[in-house]
């Protein structure tokens, strides 16, 4: 075992939680991520493996909310797969073993910051942040969008008042600031 | 004197009395008042001075079309000029000041301009200030700048914040008057997602200003009940205080919501305003109509206003503009004003109607004639009337209502270059031609000027729009209401008048329009620019039609032949702050922090912005007083022992697939197909025109897996380019791309002791044999953490780049420092990085500057002839391959004390110094602590064959003229022995 | 503007990066005898129509697809949106 201690995207040792009267913003440091892109000519095999893993292959604009592995569509024949970091630190390796030549797998755990936003003011807050049609989105809808000039994924989770936002990790502080500003603005 | 002109009733809350100040004097008003209505209630008619002549002016209107009653609101940093008193919602403690005056509002010293009006007519500034030329900057401009303009700026930072937001709906309804409310009811009940936006703080539009009933209710009560029903519908979003400012492409609308303008200061953390971007499938424009004035001599005195405004003040705000009111009209609507005011106990001096067959009244006198002049220095006292029989009458009155007919609010229908069409029945432009796609128009905005027409129009437009969207609408019974026909004789100005104001905001008179025509300005757009008719904050909402009518008459054309000027967003003035939103100051753009940022901050690093990245520029140590001392130390320490630098910011792209190597062969001009697994190669990317685009390295981790790096600045464009090549040029290549820039923390460890240091961290053998120059591998560090190691060097030293997942970046940096303590490991920043790469002659952004080819960069032979790659064909062009093509060289000063600044140009030592004899230029320069003098790299014509030549490096602009020698760009270790050690 | 993405439906044009004439898909054959001329024309000669125009748009803040958007430059009307990859294949591009 190595002796290096990881930090969260916001730079701490523990994830940050910010609570407001109608909304809570939680830094989620517990997600391991890897992208999967089907190899040309191997799309069927890739789809089959993903279906086995996730229960279904997410189509454009959709996420498959599944345990322990979940996934969302990123682009044509490309998905992001997530799983609990505690149990799936080596998610990319596991996926590559599973998919073999059917897909290209790239570790993405370090590339993203993840925030869970919950609470009754979530839709109003979301409207101040980005152009996703938050009030029309259903559980499992996943949209790439721009928040404060940053390319982010917004995923509508099971609960009506819960979205998960993946943003570029290097800008975690900027994104966090934008989320808090919006939360205060609608509080 | 307290609210002497206050009537009873209206939609104000007399139980709530509000204190406010205007020009330092205290007044009271009530909740529901505007600043203008409260001032009128207090008998204050004079609210401002006009732009050019400084004429006393009062409110002309009761709405956002107001040209005159512009005031400065609030004080200190929140002082806001040019705010319309007619739309300013009164709050307790409101502070307002009149503007555009020298001295007091009543004794404005600049009103002298009015006496010299003959010199200030249309185009005066084009004519008057021509001579002498030298006077312009020193005399005329300062005087004009001082005199011109309306309000003044606080010159302090805006303390408020502004939000931006995004909304989606099936139907956007613009305007909550009778048509908009009927539309919203129809759509809301049908279950469509509806946004109803109105600029007013109270929805209802003209229903709040009129006395006629809708069924059993007053108009205002019906509006209230309707708004209440709509508010209860979850699918309807009511947005009062929200001005839709523009109709953009494909159903995108901009709207400004004034969240806090009716409060003394915004609540903590709340925005003052929000700029909404509304995505809608369909739009019903129900923006109503604006009444137009009639031009007559001295028609601009305080107290002279639109007839409809008099009704609004009386019926909605319970304010009589004065105790004695006269009306000047060309249509039946003027009589409605007289009847309403009479019913509220206001004395009607007379209704002057230009029509001989005007309706009579038993309640007040109706005169056939025209108002030909007025009196009253600071407010109307008398109106002179020329009767139909040629005799004259003088009417004593403190207010005069003008009713010239109504102009439908076609503004938004024209935002995509649509042009309105002329409707003779109401003598006005109505929406016509091509509307913005998805928009329909209802009610007065569509020329249906009756309340019944508005209701049915609103329902019809909505029903049709929803049908297209697949909604079923239920029929609902509309209340019985006013359905009067329009009875109007077009009448724009009184014959023979001169100083009769058309545009009160810009002081444009009938005479000015005539003068402009006389001087040959025949296009309506020219008229606007020459006279300023229809410019500034109100954009001519009350004035344009009068100008067009006069122009048409002079040109012997019809009004539609003359046409209108183009309507452009925004509909009403919009604060710059709300367009910026949250993107101001520190939040102007996002910051990207490297994994070692926290650690670097602890070290006291000085940061520099590189794109959005914050990179450590150097790490000052105690006793160092200049940046050069720090940078020189970092360079020397790295070359002597070992240094470490965060290079995470370099773009990283994961390239996988069976055709990954073939793909890289296309995007790089040099070959990659034969690169062995476990090896890294420098790659130069060209644009298709043969110019260098970017450079970096590609390491082959597996047969079908490469890791490509780009320069920090080009990470995004290179990725976009590679996707273009993949999707558009070679769509059947099996290759997959994804950015991993932020997935890995990557550190350069450079210097003769770099291997010894890394041997303490990397879990594998990294001896020169096991891991030679340009090797790469997946490995582990610190006892098992996955990592990538590349033996590449930008500094020219024995060097490695080591990468771990970002979350461990902070820990790895601390580990490197700890493990390197015995070698005095020195963190270095971007400056030292730059010095070392210049010493080594490595090209960077200054050299890959969008004008240079592989040949210029000394890499001409790298462009493979064996394969086709992007840019290879056009890089063969004759013009790019001349014998004297620029080539990269080193430049050193002959006197070691001289600087060799980048940007300076190379000239022959004995030749003329001018552009025609330019030989090349320096691109990157630094002080080399290893050589003890300044060095530069740059481009020189036929540079490879001019080593040792003595030249001049000049920059006439900055006074640089240095004798230099041309040398190899590889100042340090030209044989490259160190990096292979 | 709204671009009707073939996979994702209506998307704000602010999410896209514009590159211009979709003729850039038709990269000439470098082995042709007329390659020098062909590449010159490919690189430098463009139609600039006032009206319908096939354009390349990159969904940068989206799914990273290149699209061919048929847009009227006078009215901004968009009549057709296709995946550039499909267009490229239909024009005979492969590896």
Short mmCIF file of C-alpha atoms in Angstrom, two decimals, chain B residues 337-620:
data_model
loop_
_atom_site.label_atom_id
_atom_site.label_comp_id
_atom_site.label_asym_id
_atom_site.label_seq_id
_atom_site.Cartn_x
_atom_site.Cartn_y
_atom_site.Cartn_z
CA UNK B 337 -60.26 61.17 -20.55
CA UNK B 338 -62.49 64.19 -20.04
CA UNK B 339 -65.38 62.03 -18.86
CA UNK B 340 -63.20 60.08 -16.41
CA UNK B 341 -61.66 63.21 -14.93
CA UNK B 342 -64.98 64.99 -14.74
CA UNK B 343 -66.45 62.02 -12.88
CA UNK B 344 -63.65 62.38 -10.34
CA UNK B 345 -64.42 66.01 -9.77
CA UNK B 346 -61.70 67.51 -11.90
CA UNK B 347 -62.74 70.66 -13.72
CA UNK B 348 -62.56 70.22 -17.49
CA UNK B 349 -61.61 73.59 -18.99
CA UNK B 350 -62.68 72.30 -22.40
CA UNK B 351 -62.14 69.47 -24.84
CA UNK B 352 -60.58 70.85 -28.00
CA UNK B 353 -61.25 68.49 -30.87
CA UNK B 354 -59.88 68.99 -34.37
CA UNK B 355 -62.93 67.24 -35.80
CA UNK B 356 -65.97 69.42 -36.59
CA UNK B 357 -68.25 66.45 -35.87
CA UNK B 358 -66.79 65.67 -32.45
CA UNK B 359 -69.20 64.19 -29.91
CA UNK B 360 -70.81 66.70 -27.58
CA UNK B 361 -71.10 66.46 -23.84
CA UNK B 362 -73.44 67.96 -21.26
CA UNK B 363 -70.72 67.78 -18.60
CA UNK B 364 -68.11 69.96 -20.22
CA UNK B 365 -67.50 72.19 -23.17
CA UNK B 366 -66.30 70.70 -26.45
CA UNK B 367 -64.61 73.11 -28.82
CA UNK B 368 -63.86 72.52 -32.47
CA UNK B 369 -60.38 73.86 -33.02
CA UNK B 370 -56.72 73.45 -32.18
CA UNK B 371 -54.40 74.41 -29.38
CA UNK B 372 -52.00 76.89 -30.94
CA UNK B 373 -49.87 77.94 -28.00
CA UNK B 374 -49.44 77.65 -24.24
CA UNK B 375 -48.17 79.75 -21.38
CA UNK B 376 -46.53 79.09 -18.02
CA UNK B 377 -42.79 79.34 -17.37
CA UNK B 378 -42.37 76.33 -15.09
CA UNK B 379 -45.72 74.73 -15.70
CA UNK B 380 -48.78 75.14 -17.83
CA UNK B 381 -51.10 78.03 -16.92
CA UNK B 382 -53.00 78.82 -20.11
CA UNK B 383 -53.71 77.20 -23.44
CA UNK B 384 -54.55 79.31 -26.47
CA UNK B 385 -57.13 77.78 -28.77
CA UNK B 386 -57.90 78.74 -32.36
CA UNK B 387 -61.49 77.77 -32.96
CA UNK B 388 -62.93 76.43 -36.15
CA UNK B 389 -64.37 79.83 -37.02
CA UNK B 390 -60.97 81.48 -36.76
CA UNK B 391 -61.53 83.13 -33.40
CA UNK B 392 -59.32 82.38 -30.43
CA UNK B 393 -59.98 81.38 -26.82
CA UNK B 394 -57.67 81.20 -23.88
CA UNK B 395 -58.26 78.31 -21.52
CA UNK B 396 -57.01 78.48 -17.97
CA UNK B 397 -55.66 75.05 -17.07
CA UNK B 398 -52.78 73.43 -15.20
CA UNK B 399 -52.84 70.25 -17.21
CA UNK B 400 -53.56 69.48 -20.83
CA UNK B 401 -54.17 66.04 -22.19
CA UNK B 402 -53.11 65.26 -25.75
CA UNK B 403 -54.80 62.43 -27.62
CA UNK B 404 -53.43 61.86 -31.08
CA UNK B 405 -54.39 58.21 -31.46
CA UNK B 406 -52.58 55.06 -30.41
CA UNK B 407 -49.48 53.34 -31.77
CA UNK B 408 -49.46 49.57 -31.34
CA UNK B 409 -46.28 48.42 -29.66
CA UNK B 410 -44.81 46.64 -32.67
CA UNK B 411 -41.23 46.93 -31.34
CA UNK B 412 -40.63 43.24 -30.61
CA UNK B 413 -42.20 42.12 -33.89
CA UNK B 414 -39.37 43.89 -35.71
CA UNK B 415 -36.37 42.52 -33.83
CA UNK B 416 -35.56 40.17 -36.64
CA UNK B 417 -35.76 42.81 -39.32
CA UNK B 418 -39.50 42.51 -39.75
CA UNK B 419 -41.20 45.73 -40.86
CA UNK B 420 -44.61 46.86 -39.66
CA UNK B 421 -47.43 47.63 -42.06
CA UNK B 422 -49.74 50.62 -42.10
CA UNK B 423 -53.32 50.38 -40.92
CA UNK B 424 -55.44 53.26 -42.14
CA UNK B 425 -58.33 52.59 -39.76
CA UNK B 426 -56.27 53.52 -36.75
CA UNK B 427 -53.69 55.57 -38.66
CA UNK B 428 -50.84 53.60 -37.20
CA UNK B 429 -48.29 50.91 -37.96
CA UNK B 430 -49.35 47.42 -36.98
CA UNK B 431 -47.34 44.18 -36.95
CA UNK B 432 -46.94 42.89 -40.44
CA UNK B 433 -44.66 41.14 -42.80
CA UNK B 434 -42.53 38.50 -41.17
CA UNK B 435 -42.78 38.21 -37.43
CA UNK B 436 -40.10 36.41 -35.46
CA UNK B 437 -40.85 32.69 -35.91
CA UNK B 438 -43.27 31.42 -33.29
CA UNK B 439 -44.60 34.86 -32.40
CA UNK B 440 -48.17 35.99 -32.71
CA UNK B 441 -49.57 39.33 -31.62
CA UNK B 442 -52.76 40.09 -29.76
CA UNK B 443 -54.73 43.05 -28.49
CA UNK B 444 -53.71 46.66 -28.85
CA UNK B 445 -50.23 45.60 -30.00
CA UNK B 446 -51.98 44.07 -32.98
CA UNK B 447 -54.13 47.14 -33.59
CA UNK B 448 -57.21 45.80 -31.74
CA UNK B 449 -57.64 48.84 -29.57
CA UNK B 450 -60.84 47.88 -27.73
CA UNK B 451 -60.87 45.84 -24.53
CA UNK B 452 -63.17 43.25 -26.04
CA UNK B 453 -60.82 43.02 -29.03
CA UNK B 454 -57.92 42.50 -26.66
CA UNK B 455 -59.64 39.67 -24.81
CA UNK B 456 -60.76 37.80 -27.91
CA UNK B 457 -57.44 38.46 -29.62
CA UNK B 458 -55.51 37.08 -26.66
CA UNK B 459 -57.61 33.92 -26.59
CA UNK B 460 -57.46 33.43 -30.35
CA UNK B 461 -53.68 33.89 -30.62
CA UNK B 462 -53.10 31.51 -27.74
CA UNK B 463 -55.52 28.90 -28.99
CA UNK B 464 -53.81 28.87 -32.37
CA UNK B 465 -50.33 28.71 -30.86
CA UNK B 466 -51.22 25.90 -28.47
CA UNK B 467 -52.90 23.95 -31.21
CA UNK B 468 -49.59 23.91 -33.07
CA UNK B 469 -47.98 22.51 -29.92
CA UNK B 470 -50.63 19.83 -29.56
CA UNK B 471 -52.50 21.29 -26.58
CA UNK B 472 -56.26 21.26 -26.42
CA UNK B 473 -57.77 24.48 -25.17
CA UNK B 474 -61.15 24.78 -23.54
CA UNK B 475 -63.53 27.50 -24.58
CA UNK B 476 -64.17 29.93 -21.81
CA UNK B 477 -66.67 32.72 -21.70
CA UNK B 478 -65.16 36.13 -21.85
CA UNK B 479 -66.67 38.93 -19.83
CA UNK B 480 -68.74 41.56 -21.59
CA UNK B 481 -66.76 44.74 -21.93
CA UNK B 482 -66.01 47.92 -23.79
CA UNK B 483 -65.90 47.48 -27.54
CA UNK B 484 -65.79 51.01 -28.89
CA UNK B 485 -64.70 51.51 -32.47
CA UNK B 486 -61.74 53.74 -33.21
CA UNK B 487 -63.01 57.09 -34.40
CA UNK B 488 -60.08 59.22 -35.43
CA UNK B 489 -58.99 61.87 -37.89
CA UNK B 490 -55.22 61.71 -38.40
CA UNK B 491 -53.73 64.90 -37.08
CA UNK B 492 -50.04 65.27 -36.26
CA UNK B 493 -49.20 68.90 -35.77
CA UNK B 494 -50.79 72.29 -35.80
CA UNK B 495 -50.29 74.17 -39.05
CA UNK B 496 -47.71 76.93 -38.79
CA UNK B 497 -46.16 75.81 -35.50
CA UNK B 498 -42.38 75.95 -35.16
CA UNK B 499 -41.15 75.29 -31.67
CA UNK B 500 -43.59 72.47 -31.35
CA UNK B 501 -41.88 69.52 -29.76
CA UNK B 502 -41.94 66.14 -31.43
CA UNK B 503 -39.17 64.51 -29.41
CA UNK B 504 -39.09 66.06 -26.00
CA UNK B 505 -36.15 63.96 -24.86
CA UNK B 506 -33.86 65.17 -27.62
CA UNK B 507 -35.48 68.56 -28.11
CA UNK B 508 -36.47 67.96 -31.70
CA UNK B 509 -39.14 70.28 -33.03
CA UNK B 510 -41.34 70.34 -36.08
CA UNK B 511 -39.03 73.02 -37.42
CA UNK B 512 -35.99 70.73 -37.04
CA UNK B 513 -37.64 68.04 -39.12
CA UNK B 514 -38.51 70.60 -41.76
CA UNK B 515 -34.94 71.89 -41.74
CA UNK B 516 -33.53 68.41 -42.08
CA UNK B 517 -35.77 67.80 -45.10
CA UNK B 518 -34.75 71.13 -46.57
CA UNK B 519 -31.09 70.15 -46.19
CA UNK B 520 -31.65 66.95 -48.10
CA UNK B 521 -32.02 64.26 -45.48
CA UNK B 522 -34.71 62.18 -47.15
CA UNK B 523 -34.24 58.75 -45.56
CA UNK B 524 -35.90 58.22 -42.23
CA UNK B 525 -32.65 56.80 -40.87
CA UNK B 526 -30.84 60.00 -41.93
CA UNK B 527 -33.53 62.10 -40.31
CA UNK B 528 -32.95 60.22 -37.09
CA UNK B 529 -29.17 60.70 -37.14
CA UNK B 530 -29.30 64.33 -38.24
CA UNK B 531 -31.95 65.56 -35.84
CA UNK B 532 -31.50 62.91 -33.11
CA UNK B 533 -35.24 62.30 -33.33
CA UNK B 534 -36.04 59.03 -31.60
CA UNK B 535 -32.68 58.50 -29.98
CA UNK B 536 -31.65 58.02 -26.35
CA UNK B 537 -33.45 56.30 -23.53
CA UNK B 538 -37.01 56.37 -24.90
CA UNK B 539 -36.01 55.57 -28.51
CA UNK B 540 -38.77 57.79 -29.80
CA UNK B 541 -41.68 55.75 -28.51
CA UNK B 542 -43.85 58.89 -28.35
CA UNK B 543 -42.11 60.94 -31.01
CA UNK B 544 -41.20 58.91 -34.08
CA UNK B 545 -44.65 58.88 -35.65
CA UNK B 546 -44.96 62.65 -35.61
CA UNK B 547 -41.61 62.98 -37.32
CA UNK B 548 -42.53 60.42 -39.95
CA UNK B 549 -45.83 62.16 -40.64
CA UNK B 550 -44.16 65.52 -41.21
CA UNK B 551 -41.48 63.94 -43.35
CA UNK B 552 -44.12 62.20 -45.43
CA UNK B 553 -46.03 65.41 -45.92
CA UNK B 554 -42.91 67.35 -46.98
CA UNK B 555 -41.87 64.63 -49.38
CA UNK B 556 -45.35 64.23 -50.80
CA UNK B 557 -45.38 60.60 -49.73
CA UNK B 558 -47.57 58.50 -47.51
CA UNK B 559 -46.33 57.55 -44.04
CA UNK B 560 -45.85 53.86 -44.95
CA UNK B 561 -43.81 54.97 -47.96
CA UNK B 562 -41.50 56.85 -45.63
CA UNK B 563 -41.36 53.83 -43.32
CA UNK B 564 -39.98 53.51 -39.83
CA UNK B 565 -36.48 53.30 -38.49
CA UNK B 566 -35.34 49.83 -37.43
CA UNK B 567 -36.42 48.66 -34.00
CA UNK B 568 -33.62 47.05 -32.07
CA UNK B 569 -33.28 45.47 -28.66
CA UNK B 570 -33.36 46.37 -25.86
CA UNK B 571 -36.95 47.52 -25.60
CA UNK B 572 -36.11 49.80 -22.67
CA UNK B 573 -32.74 50.91 -21.27
CA UNK B 574 -30.86 48.03 -19.70
CA UNK B 575 -28.10 48.30 -17.12
CA UNK B 576 -24.70 47.04 -18.28
CA UNK B 577 -24.39 45.33 -14.92
CA UNK B 578 -27.22 42.95 -15.63
CA UNK B 579 -25.64 41.97 -18.94
CA UNK B 580 -22.45 41.11 -17.07
CA UNK B 581 -24.27 39.15 -14.39
CA UNK B 582 -21.93 37.48 -11.93
CA UNK B 583 -18.99 37.66 -14.30
CA UNK B 584 -17.28 40.67 -12.75
CA UNK B 585 -14.11 41.29 -10.78
CA UNK B 586 -12.64 38.08 -9.38
CA UNK B 587 -15.47 36.13 -10.97
CA UNK B 588 -14.89 37.48 -14.47
CA UNK B 589 -13.68 34.09 -15.59
CA UNK B 590 -13.19 30.76 -13.83
CA UNK B 591 -9.91 29.92 -12.19
CA UNK B 592 -8.14 26.64 -12.75
CA UNK B 593 -5.93 25.56 -9.89
CA UNK B 594 -3.15 23.01 -10.23
CA UNK B 595 -2.95 20.06 -7.83
CA UNK B 596 0.01 21.67 -6.08
CA UNK B 597 -1.73 25.02 -5.69
CA UNK B 598 -2.27 24.75 -1.97
CA UNK B 599 1.29 23.62 -1.42
CA UNK B 600 2.63 26.40 -3.66
CA UNK B 601 0.60 28.96 -1.75
CA UNK B 602 2.17 27.71 1.45
CA UNK B 603 5.59 28.24 -0.15
CA UNK B 604 4.71 31.85 -0.87
CA UNK B 605 4.66 31.34 -4.64
CA UNK B 606 3.89 34.28 -6.87
CA UNK B 607 1.19 33.21 -9.30
CA UNK B 608 0.58 34.16 -12.90
CA UNK B 609 -2.58 33.69 -14.92
CA UNK B 610 -2.06 31.43 -17.92
CA UNK B 611 -5.44 31.28 -19.59
CA UNK B 612 -7.62 30.44 -16.64
CA UNK B 613 -4.83 28.56 -14.88
CA UNK B 614 -3.02 30.03 -11.95
CA UNK B 615 0.59 28.84 -12.18
CA UNK B 616 3.42 29.45 -9.77
CA UNK B 617 5.66 31.98 -11.49
CA UNK B 618 8.48 31.77 -8.98
CA UNK B 619 9.01 30.89 -5.35
CA UNK B 620 10.61 33.81 -3.49
#
